[in-house]
Amino acid sequence: MQEWANQLCENRQFGSKMTDSKYFTTTKKGEIFELKAELNSDKKEKKKEAVKKVIASMTVGKDVSALFPDVVNCMQTDNLELKKLVYLYLMNYAKSQPDMAIMAVNTFVKDCEDPNPLIRALAVRTMGCIRVDKITEYLCEPLRKCLKDEDPYVRKTAAVCVAKLHDINAQLVEDQGFLDTLKDLISDSNPMVVANAVAALSEIAESHPNSNLLDLNPQTINKLLTALNECTEWGQIFILDCLANYTPRDDRESQSICERVTPRLSHANSAVVLSAVKVLMKFMEMLPKDLDYYGTLLKKLAPPLVTLLSAEPELQYVALRNINLIVQRRPEILKHEMKVFFVKYNDPIYVKLEKLDIMIRLASQANIAQVLAELKEYATEVDVDFVRKAVRAIGRCAIKVEQSAERCVSTLLDLIQTKVNYVVQEAIVVIKDIFRKYPNKYESVIATLCENLDSLDEPEARAAMIWIVGEYAERIDNADELLESFLEGFHDESTQVQLQLLTAIVKLFLKKPTETQELVQQVLSLATQDSDNPDLRDRGYIYWRLLSTDPVAAKEVVLAEKPLISEETDLIEPTLLEELICHIGTLASVYHKPPSAFVEGSRGVQHKRLAGSSGSGESVESPDTGSAAGVSEAPPAVIPSQGDLLGDLLNLDLTPTTTGPPPPASTGMQMGAMDLLGGGLDSLMGDESEPPPIPLRTDTPQSPQLPHQSPSPPDYSPTELGGDLGGSPAMGAPFGAPPATMPASFNAPVSGGLDDLFDLAGGVGMPMGAYNPPKTLWLPAMKAKGLEISGTFVRRAGVIQMEMTLNNKAMSVMSDFAIQFNRNSFGLAPAGPLQILTPLSPNQSIEAALPLSTVGPVMKMEPLNNLQVAVKNNIDVFYFSCQYPISMLFVEDGKMERQVFLATWKDIPNDNESQFQIKDCHLNSDAASNKLQGSNIFTIAKRTVEGQDMLYQSMKLTNGIWVLAELRVQMGNPNYTISLKCRAPEVSQCVFQNYEMVLKN
């Protein structure tokens, strides 16, 4: 019965309609043998069915590589479908069967000369996809022919194949002259060939940023613009992306390109629209603002952006993220389009939140009434996240548009009356910001806020309320009772609330000392003795010390006038914004991060900048608020947002400093510098506004005394202040001071292990002079209104100098130069003013040497040796960043005693060891040692094991951190191996780069 049923099923299957799904349903044993037989069948149809089964098995993950020779035999066919299937199989298995893949080469070469252009293109495409070196050699001739094929379809396929081949073997492509042929294809008569040639050259140029492959000139640009009109949509995107990398010679050329790109704005494909917007945004920088065409272009940019918002939600989101960038750069484009950003009831939450952001950016005196009415409506929605953001938006509008502040505050008070918990809490947070923006204006609402004290359960809202009570304690009769109520559950509060409560009670004490003495003692005791949070403890001790030594100074510090808060705390910093504008329409514009931040192993991600941008912080305010004041005018003090790396630079006082020697390092600053590496880089990311910790004196023998110490403060035992402060004495004391004497434990003889390394003489020849890198271009004239700065860093006789050449390429005289650095990883700062005593005339250049100190403020940079600089002259303020070689920070007393080296090497955890390869270095060990000693990298010992020289070296950074190295040099081998050990492994990469630079130059 069962057999009969099976047979019936088989018959039914056999008689059913033939579909490709049947290839995936077979579960027979011995299937490979059957397929083998079918593949060698004489019947073409049977052969094709067999290849389909093989591809189906391959697709579901079965290993059918054993059929390789049989499948390859099927290549000899005129049937295009069968040939495609065989090529698909080849691409999949060629890498695992390279020797077998060679069998297919003859067929490939033959197919490249087939009369059918589809087969010629298929053959060259497949050969490019087979990443096997042996096949690559045979690909050259067929590819050369296909690049000059009469059929454009074959030429466009061959163009992409060059990029694939370059990825496999770049040298081969260059030697065979394919890159020149590819450049010639840009002049091809067929627009799709041009587009693919541009795409291939762009791809190759990205992996080799310095190759200058896409040598764009007006003639080439003209050819690309001609091809643009006739390309497919993806071809247009390739060409537009290429155009975006071109820098026009003048505003006339810029206008001409804009006029020819503008029709792309009406394309149906949103990717083409965004690519066109990118080109126009970039070239607009070159156009004078008073030009009629400039205004026309602004008007033309708005409709396509608005149209993108009628697509499906996912596309809307991408469009909104891009619009967010555009609005920050040029708010005038969409200033009349506020209504399209109003939220619809059926928008997904991610679209709603993005629209809210843009609404605030476009808010101005002209449309604020409309915006507020919308936001009030949103605050009554059911979506909690959206409501929270809407309430915050009302506060941001109040801060941005001063005329609307009163209306915003009354709207917030109405929302507080709703008694909806999360609405009340968000409202209190934003009202705190409004108080800071407009002091002594809206304090009448404090009574209403205090009524809602009991309902606050979120840390941010509680902290905001405590700040309000502390700041306006003199106006609140029962301020002490309110703060005491928070104090009852002090240890259960979050750190944010605890810190705010500590500060608020100290403020209250300074305003009402007689009534609150007990309260302040209670909070200081809780913060310093009962808390294990170092931030809270440090702040508590600072207040305690201030109050006990100088109450007048305490009053000046704690009750000092607060700086105004800025209106746009979430603006992207200008240099990053410029780069993101150059990446409109890509993932970078959605993430709001540069490609290097999320593309792993990005071989040569280039940092792009806008063409005519001067870096002068062009007005990004709403046009209705009038033109922004220039940077040279004194702006109101603003607190930069926490994530803003250039925030400090944008608000620097760039008046020349008084001449004189650099001030001695204060203990606080030394501690700040040591924090950078003594305990990892964590502390840098904390609250920068807090003062540095109080210098402490401990009686443990390992903790060296600090130089320049102030009269001894009261003794605190280490346990009282949080126990061991970490850091090995040999690696620099925890507070950055060099040890006065080496601790006993390091001078004691160390037995076993590495002892025998150091039984050799330590003489390693005379040192050579230090290597100083050549000057590089730091600030191009195009970005600095004609000022060009190139420079380098040198260390001479223990003094670090920044040597610069300033070149005036503008038409006007430049004078009044000043310079300032942002906070950086090692506290580098100018030790005096920039000495340029005579005005710089047009086409004149001048050399300047700026001595640097290492006692400036510290903040971790990425990379560690990055330095952000602001230069001011009579024209404007300009910003640039450069990287200094870390050897500038290697001090002259960096040679460690041998026994100390031994003990320290053992003491540093193995996890902190990094190993690197220095390739193509043809020095022997003595020459290398002498060269390195010129850069204060000292060889402590050398030994030879089996023809390999091992150099043991030490170097010490200006902040007291030691780096230990083992350099292995094999006779006749140009590749060195270096192992680095350091308490702060973050430094190792920079030190390795320095080794490479010194040894190879």
Coordinates of C-alpha atoms in Angstrom, one line a residue, residues 453-673:
L453 CA 8.8 69.0 43.8
D454 CA 7.4 65.7 45.2
S455 CA 6.4 64.4 41.7
L456 CA 10.0 64.5 40.4
D457 CA 11.6 61.1 40.1
E458 CA 14.0 61.4 37.1
P459 CA 17.6 62.3 37.9
E460 CA 17.8 65.1 35.3
A461 CA 14.6 66.8 36.5
R462 CA 15.6 66.5 40.2
A463 CA 19.0 67.9 39.4
A464 CA 17.5 70.8 37.5
M465 CA 15.1 71.6 40.3
I466 CA 17.9 71.5 42.9
W467 CA 20.0 73.8 40.7
I468 CA 17.0 76.3 40.6
V469 CA 16.6 76.1 44.4
G470 CA 20.3 76.6 45.0
E471 CA 20.7 79.4 42.5
Y472 CA 17.7 81.4 43.7
A473 CA 17.9 80.4 47.4
E474 CA 17.6 84.0 48.6
R475 CA 14.1 84.3 46.9
I476 CA 12.8 81.0 48.3
D477 CA 11.8 81.3 52.0
N478 CA 12.0 77.5 52.7
A479 CA 15.0 76.7 50.4
D480 CA 16.8 75.0 53.3
E481 CA 13.8 72.7 54.0
L482 CA 13.5 71.8 50.3
L483 CA 17.1 70.9 50.0
E484 CA 17.1 69.0 53.3
S485 CA 14.2 66.9 52.0
F486 CA 16.5 65.8 49.1
L487 CA 19.4 65.1 51.5
E488 CA 17.4 62.4 53.4
G489 CA 17.9 59.9 50.6
F490 CA 21.4 61.2 49.5
H491 CA 23.0 57.8 48.9
D492 CA 20.1 56.5 46.8
E493 CA 20.3 59.5 44.4
S494 CA 22.2 59.4 41.1
T495 CA 25.6 61.0 40.8
Q496 CA 24.2 63.9 38.8
V497 CA 21.7 64.7 41.6
Q498 CA 24.3 64.3 44.4
L499 CA 26.8 66.7 42.7
Q500 CA 24.0 69.2 42.1
L501 CA 22.8 68.9 45.7
L502 CA 26.3 69.4 47.1
T503 CA 26.7 72.6 45.1
A504 CA 23.2 73.9 45.8
I505 CA 23.7 73.5 49.6
V506 CA 27.1 75.3 49.5
K507 CA 25.4 78.2 47.5
L508 CA 22.7 78.3 50.1
F509 CA 25.3 78.4 53.0
L510 CA 27.1 81.3 51.3
K511 CA 23.8 83.2 51.0
K512 CA 22.4 82.3 54.4
P513 CA 25.4 81.2 56.5
T514 CA 23.8 81.5 60.0
E515 CA 20.8 79.3 59.3
T516 CA 22.4 76.5 57.3
Q517 CA 25.7 75.7 59.0
E518 CA 24.5 72.3 60.1
L519 CA 23.1 71.4 56.7
V520 CA 26.4 72.3 54.9
Q521 CA 28.5 70.2 57.4
Q522 CA 26.1 67.3 56.9
V523 CA 26.4 67.3 53.0
L524 CA 30.2 67.7 53.1
S525 CA 30.4 64.8 55.4
L526 CA 28.2 62.7 53.2
A527 CA 30.1 63.6 50.1
T528 CA 33.7 63.1 51.5
Q529 CA 33.4 60.4 54.1
D530 CA 30.4 58.2 53.1
S531 CA 30.7 58.3 49.3
D532 CA 33.0 56.2 47.1
N533 CA 32.4 58.3 44.0
P534 CA 35.7 60.1 43.3
D535 CA 34.1 63.1 41.5
L536 CA 31.8 63.7 44.4
R537 CA 34.6 63.3 47.0
D538 CA 36.9 65.7 45.1
R539 CA 34.2 68.3 44.8
G540 CA 33.4 67.9 48.4
Y541 CA 37.0 68.4 49.5
I542 CA 37.4 71.4 47.3
Y543 CA 34.4 73.1 48.8
W544 CA 35.5 72.1 52.3
R545 CA 38.9 73.5 51.8
L546 CA 37.6 76.7 50.2
L547 CA 35.0 77.3 53.0
S548 CA 37.5 76.6 55.8
T549 CA 40.4 78.7 54.4
D550 CA 38.9 81.6 52.5
P551 CA 35.1 82.1 52.6
V552 CA 35.4 85.3 50.5
A553 CA 37.2 83.4 47.7
A554 CA 34.6 80.6 48.1
K555 CA 31.8 83.2 47.5
E556 CA 33.6 84.5 44.4
V557 CA 34.1 81.0 43.0
V558 CA 30.8 79.4 43.8
L559 CA 28.5 82.4 43.3
A560 CA 30.3 83.8 40.2
E561 CA 28.2 85.1 37.4
K562 CA 27.3 82.2 35.1
P563 CA 28.1 82.5 31.4
L564 CA 25.1 82.6 29.1
I565 CA 24.2 79.3 27.4
S566 CA 24.4 79.0 23.7
E567 CA 21.2 78.9 21.6
E568 CA 22.2 75.9 19.5
T569 CA 24.0 73.4 21.7
D570 CA 23.6 70.5 19.3
L571 CA 25.0 72.1 16.2
I572 CA 27.6 69.9 14.4
E573 CA 31.0 71.5 14.7
P574 CA 31.9 73.5 11.6
T575 CA 34.8 71.3 10.1
L576 CA 32.8 68.1 10.6
L577 CA 29.7 69.8 9.0
E578 CA 31.8 70.8 6.0
E579 CA 32.9 67.2 5.6
L580 CA 29.4 65.8 6.0
I581 CA 28.0 68.3 3.3
C582 CA 30.6 66.7 0.9
H583 CA 29.1 63.3 1.8
I584 CA 25.4 64.2 1.2
G585 CA 23.5 61.2 -0.1
T586 CA 25.8 58.6 1.6
L587 CA 25.6 56.8 4.9
A588 CA 27.8 59.4 6.5
S589 CA 25.0 62.0 6.0
V590 CA 22.6 59.6 7.8
Y591 CA 24.9 58.8 10.7
H592 CA 26.2 62.3 10.9
K593 CA 29.7 60.8 11.2
P594 CA 32.6 61.0 8.8
P595 CA 33.2 57.7 6.9
S596 CA 36.4 57.0 8.8
A597 CA 34.3 56.6 11.9
F598 CA 32.4 53.6 10.7
V599 CA 34.1 52.2 7.7
E600 CA 36.4 49.4 9.0
G601 CA 39.8 49.3 7.5
S602 CA 39.0 52.3 5.3
R603 CA 42.1 52.2 3.2
G604 CA 42.2 55.8 2.3
V605 CA 39.1 57.6 3.4
Q606 CA 39.8 61.1 2.5
H607 CA 38.6 64.0 4.6
K608 CA 36.7 66.3 2.2
R609 CA 36.1 70.0 2.7
L610 CA 33.9 72.5 1.0
A611 CA 35.6 74.4 -1.9
G612 CA 35.3 78.0 -1.0
S613 CA 35.0 77.6 2.7
S614 CA 37.3 79.8 4.7
G615 CA 36.8 78.1 8.0
S616 CA 35.7 81.5 9.4
G617 CA 32.5 80.2 10.9
E618 CA 30.1 81.7 8.3
S619 CA 26.8 82.6 9.7
V620 CA 24.6 79.6 10.2
E621 CA 21.9 81.5 12.1
S622 CA 18.4 82.0 10.8
P623 CA 18.3 84.8 8.2
D624 CA 15.6 86.6 10.1
T625 CA 17.9 87.2 13.1
G626 CA 20.2 89.4 11.0
S627 CA 23.7 88.8 9.8
A628 CA 25.9 87.1 12.4
A629 CA 28.7 89.1 14.0
G630 CA 32.1 88.3 12.7
V631 CA 34.3 86.2 14.9
S632 CA 36.6 89.1 15.6
E633 CA 33.8 90.9 17.5
A634 CA 33.4 89.9 21.1
P635 CA 30.7 87.3 21.1
P636 CA 28.6 86.6 24.3
A637 CA 30.3 84.0 26.4
V638 CA 28.8 80.6 25.6
I639 CA 29.3 77.2 26.9
P640 CA 30.2 74.9 24.0
S641 CA 28.3 71.6 23.9
Q642 CA 30.1 68.7 25.5
G643 CA 30.8 66.7 22.3
D644 CA 32.1 69.7 20.4
L645 CA 35.8 69.2 19.8
L646 CA 36.4 72.7 18.4
G647 CA 34.0 74.3 20.9
D648 CA 36.8 75.7 22.8
L649 CA 38.6 77.1 19.8
L650 CA 35.5 78.9 18.6
N651 CA 35.3 81.0 21.7
L652 CA 39.0 81.7 22.4
D653 CA 40.4 85.0 23.4
L654 CA 43.0 85.5 20.7
T655 CA 44.5 88.7 21.9
P656 CA 48.3 88.5 22.0
T657 CA 49.6 87.3 25.3
T658 CA 52.1 89.3 27.3
T659 CA 55.7 88.4 26.6
G660 CA 57.8 86.7 29.1
P661 CA 58.9 83.2 30.2
P662 CA 56.2 80.5 30.4
P663 CA 54.6 80.3 33.9
P664 CA 55.9 77.5 36.1
A665 CA 53.8 74.4 36.1
S666 CA 51.2 74.5 38.8
T667 CA 50.6 71.3 40.7
G668 CA 47.1 71.2 39.5
M669 CA 48.1 71.4 35.9
Q670 CA 50.7 68.7 36.3
M671 CA 48.1 66.5 37.8
G672 CA 45.9 67.2 34.9
A673 CA 48.6 66.2 32.5

